[in-house]
mmCIF file of C-alpha atoms in Angstrom:
data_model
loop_
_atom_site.group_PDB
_atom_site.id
_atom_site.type_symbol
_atom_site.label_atom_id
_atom_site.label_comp_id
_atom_site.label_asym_id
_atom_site.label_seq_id
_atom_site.Cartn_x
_atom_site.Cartn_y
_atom_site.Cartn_z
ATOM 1 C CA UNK O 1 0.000 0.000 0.000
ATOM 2 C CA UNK O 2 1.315 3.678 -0.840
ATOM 3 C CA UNK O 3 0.422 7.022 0.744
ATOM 4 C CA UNK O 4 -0.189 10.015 -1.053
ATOM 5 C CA UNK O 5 -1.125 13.766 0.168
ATOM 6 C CA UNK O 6 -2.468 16.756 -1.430
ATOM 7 C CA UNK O 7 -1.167 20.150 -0.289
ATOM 8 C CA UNK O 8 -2.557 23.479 -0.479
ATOM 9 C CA UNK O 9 -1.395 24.668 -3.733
ATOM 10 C CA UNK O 10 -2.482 28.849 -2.725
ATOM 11 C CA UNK O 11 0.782 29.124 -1.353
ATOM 12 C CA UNK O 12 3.240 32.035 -3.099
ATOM 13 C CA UNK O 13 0.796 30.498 -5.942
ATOM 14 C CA UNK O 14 3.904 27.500 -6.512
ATOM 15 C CA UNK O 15 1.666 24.162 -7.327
ATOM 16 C CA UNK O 16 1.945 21.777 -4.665
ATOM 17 C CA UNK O 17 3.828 18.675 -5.253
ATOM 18 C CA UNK O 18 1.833 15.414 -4.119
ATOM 19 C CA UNK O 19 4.314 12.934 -1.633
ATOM 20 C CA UNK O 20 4.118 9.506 -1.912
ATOM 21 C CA UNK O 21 5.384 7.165 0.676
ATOM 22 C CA UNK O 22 5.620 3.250 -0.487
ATOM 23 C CA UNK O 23 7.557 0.133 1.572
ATOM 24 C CA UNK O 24 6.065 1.137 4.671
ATOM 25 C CA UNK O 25 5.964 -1.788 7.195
ATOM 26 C CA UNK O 26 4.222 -2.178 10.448
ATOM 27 C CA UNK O 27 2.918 -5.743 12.153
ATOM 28 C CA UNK O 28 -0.295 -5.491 13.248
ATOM 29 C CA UNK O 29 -1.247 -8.410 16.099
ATOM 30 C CA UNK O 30 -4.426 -10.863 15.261
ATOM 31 C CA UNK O 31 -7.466 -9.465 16.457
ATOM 32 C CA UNK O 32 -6.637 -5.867 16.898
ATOM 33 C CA UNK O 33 -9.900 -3.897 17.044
ATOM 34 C CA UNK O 34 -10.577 -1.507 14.130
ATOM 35 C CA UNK O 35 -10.174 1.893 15.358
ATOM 36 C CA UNK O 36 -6.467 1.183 16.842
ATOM 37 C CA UNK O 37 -4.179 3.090 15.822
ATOM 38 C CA UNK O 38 -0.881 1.727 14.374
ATOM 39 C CA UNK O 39 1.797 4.762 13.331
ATOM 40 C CA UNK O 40 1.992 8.447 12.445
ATOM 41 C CA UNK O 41 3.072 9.172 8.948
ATOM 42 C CA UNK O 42 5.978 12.338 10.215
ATOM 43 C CA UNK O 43 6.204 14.568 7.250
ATOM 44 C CA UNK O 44 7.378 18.291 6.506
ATOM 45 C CA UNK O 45 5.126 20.154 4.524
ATOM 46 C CA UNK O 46 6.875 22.773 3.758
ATOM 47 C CA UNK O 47 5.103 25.818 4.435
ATOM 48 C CA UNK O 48 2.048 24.348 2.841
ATOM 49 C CA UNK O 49 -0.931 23.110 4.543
ATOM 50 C CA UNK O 50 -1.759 19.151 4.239
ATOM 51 C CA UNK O 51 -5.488 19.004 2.873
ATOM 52 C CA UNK O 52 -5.678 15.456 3.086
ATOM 53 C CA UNK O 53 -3.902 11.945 2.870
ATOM 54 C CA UNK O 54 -5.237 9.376 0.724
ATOM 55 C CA UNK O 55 -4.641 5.518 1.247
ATOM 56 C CA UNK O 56 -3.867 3.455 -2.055
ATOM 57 C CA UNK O 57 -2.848 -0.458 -3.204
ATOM 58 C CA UNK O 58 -3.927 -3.884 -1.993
ATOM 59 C CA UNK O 59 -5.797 -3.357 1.305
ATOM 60 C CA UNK O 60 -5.623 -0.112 1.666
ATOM 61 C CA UNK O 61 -9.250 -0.024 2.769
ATOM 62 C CA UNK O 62 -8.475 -1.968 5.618
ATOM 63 C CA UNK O 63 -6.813 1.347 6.823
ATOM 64 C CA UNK O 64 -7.719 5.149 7.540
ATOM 65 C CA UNK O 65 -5.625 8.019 7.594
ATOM 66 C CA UNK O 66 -6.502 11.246 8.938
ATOM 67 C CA UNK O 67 -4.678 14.761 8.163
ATOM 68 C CA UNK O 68 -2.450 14.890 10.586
ATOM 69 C CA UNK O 69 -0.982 11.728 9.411
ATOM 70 C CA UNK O 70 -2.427 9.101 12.054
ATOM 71 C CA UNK O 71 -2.595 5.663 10.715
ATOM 72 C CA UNK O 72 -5.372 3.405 12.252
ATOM 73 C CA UNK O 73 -6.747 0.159 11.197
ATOM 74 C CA UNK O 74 -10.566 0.256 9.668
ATOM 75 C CA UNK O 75 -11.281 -3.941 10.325
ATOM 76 C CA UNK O 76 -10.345 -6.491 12.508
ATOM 77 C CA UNK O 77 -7.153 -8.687 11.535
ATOM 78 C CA UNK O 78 -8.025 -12.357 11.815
ATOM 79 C CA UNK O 79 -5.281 -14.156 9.789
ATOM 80 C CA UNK O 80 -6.662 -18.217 10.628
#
């Protein structure tokens, strides 16, 4: 799965680049309620403000991501 963000491109009217973040890891325990959260995407956004994140690849809906970066599951992991 890959992250991507959209920044406010009104800034010293520049168009804002879009990050993307791929090879990410993080083990996430059996059963661990949706809701939890797992990790905090750290980012600088230079000067611009961070409309949004947006969650992309294989699973990715299993996941949410809010603007401040805060990654928390969105099911329940049962891997039997």
């Amino acid at each position: 799965a890959g992250i991507s963000s959209k920044k406010d491109k009104d800034k010293d009217k520049n168009p804002a680049k879009n990050i993307a973040l791929t090879g990410l890891s993080v083990k996430i325990d059996e059963d661990t309620p949706s809701g939890t959260i797992i990790g905090k995407i750290l980012f600088n956004d230079g000067g611009y403000a961070i409309k949004s994140f947006t969650l992309e690849g294989d699973d990715s809906e299993k996941f949410t991501i809010d603007k401040d970066g805060v990654v928390k599951t969105n099911d329940v992991f049962d891997y039997k």
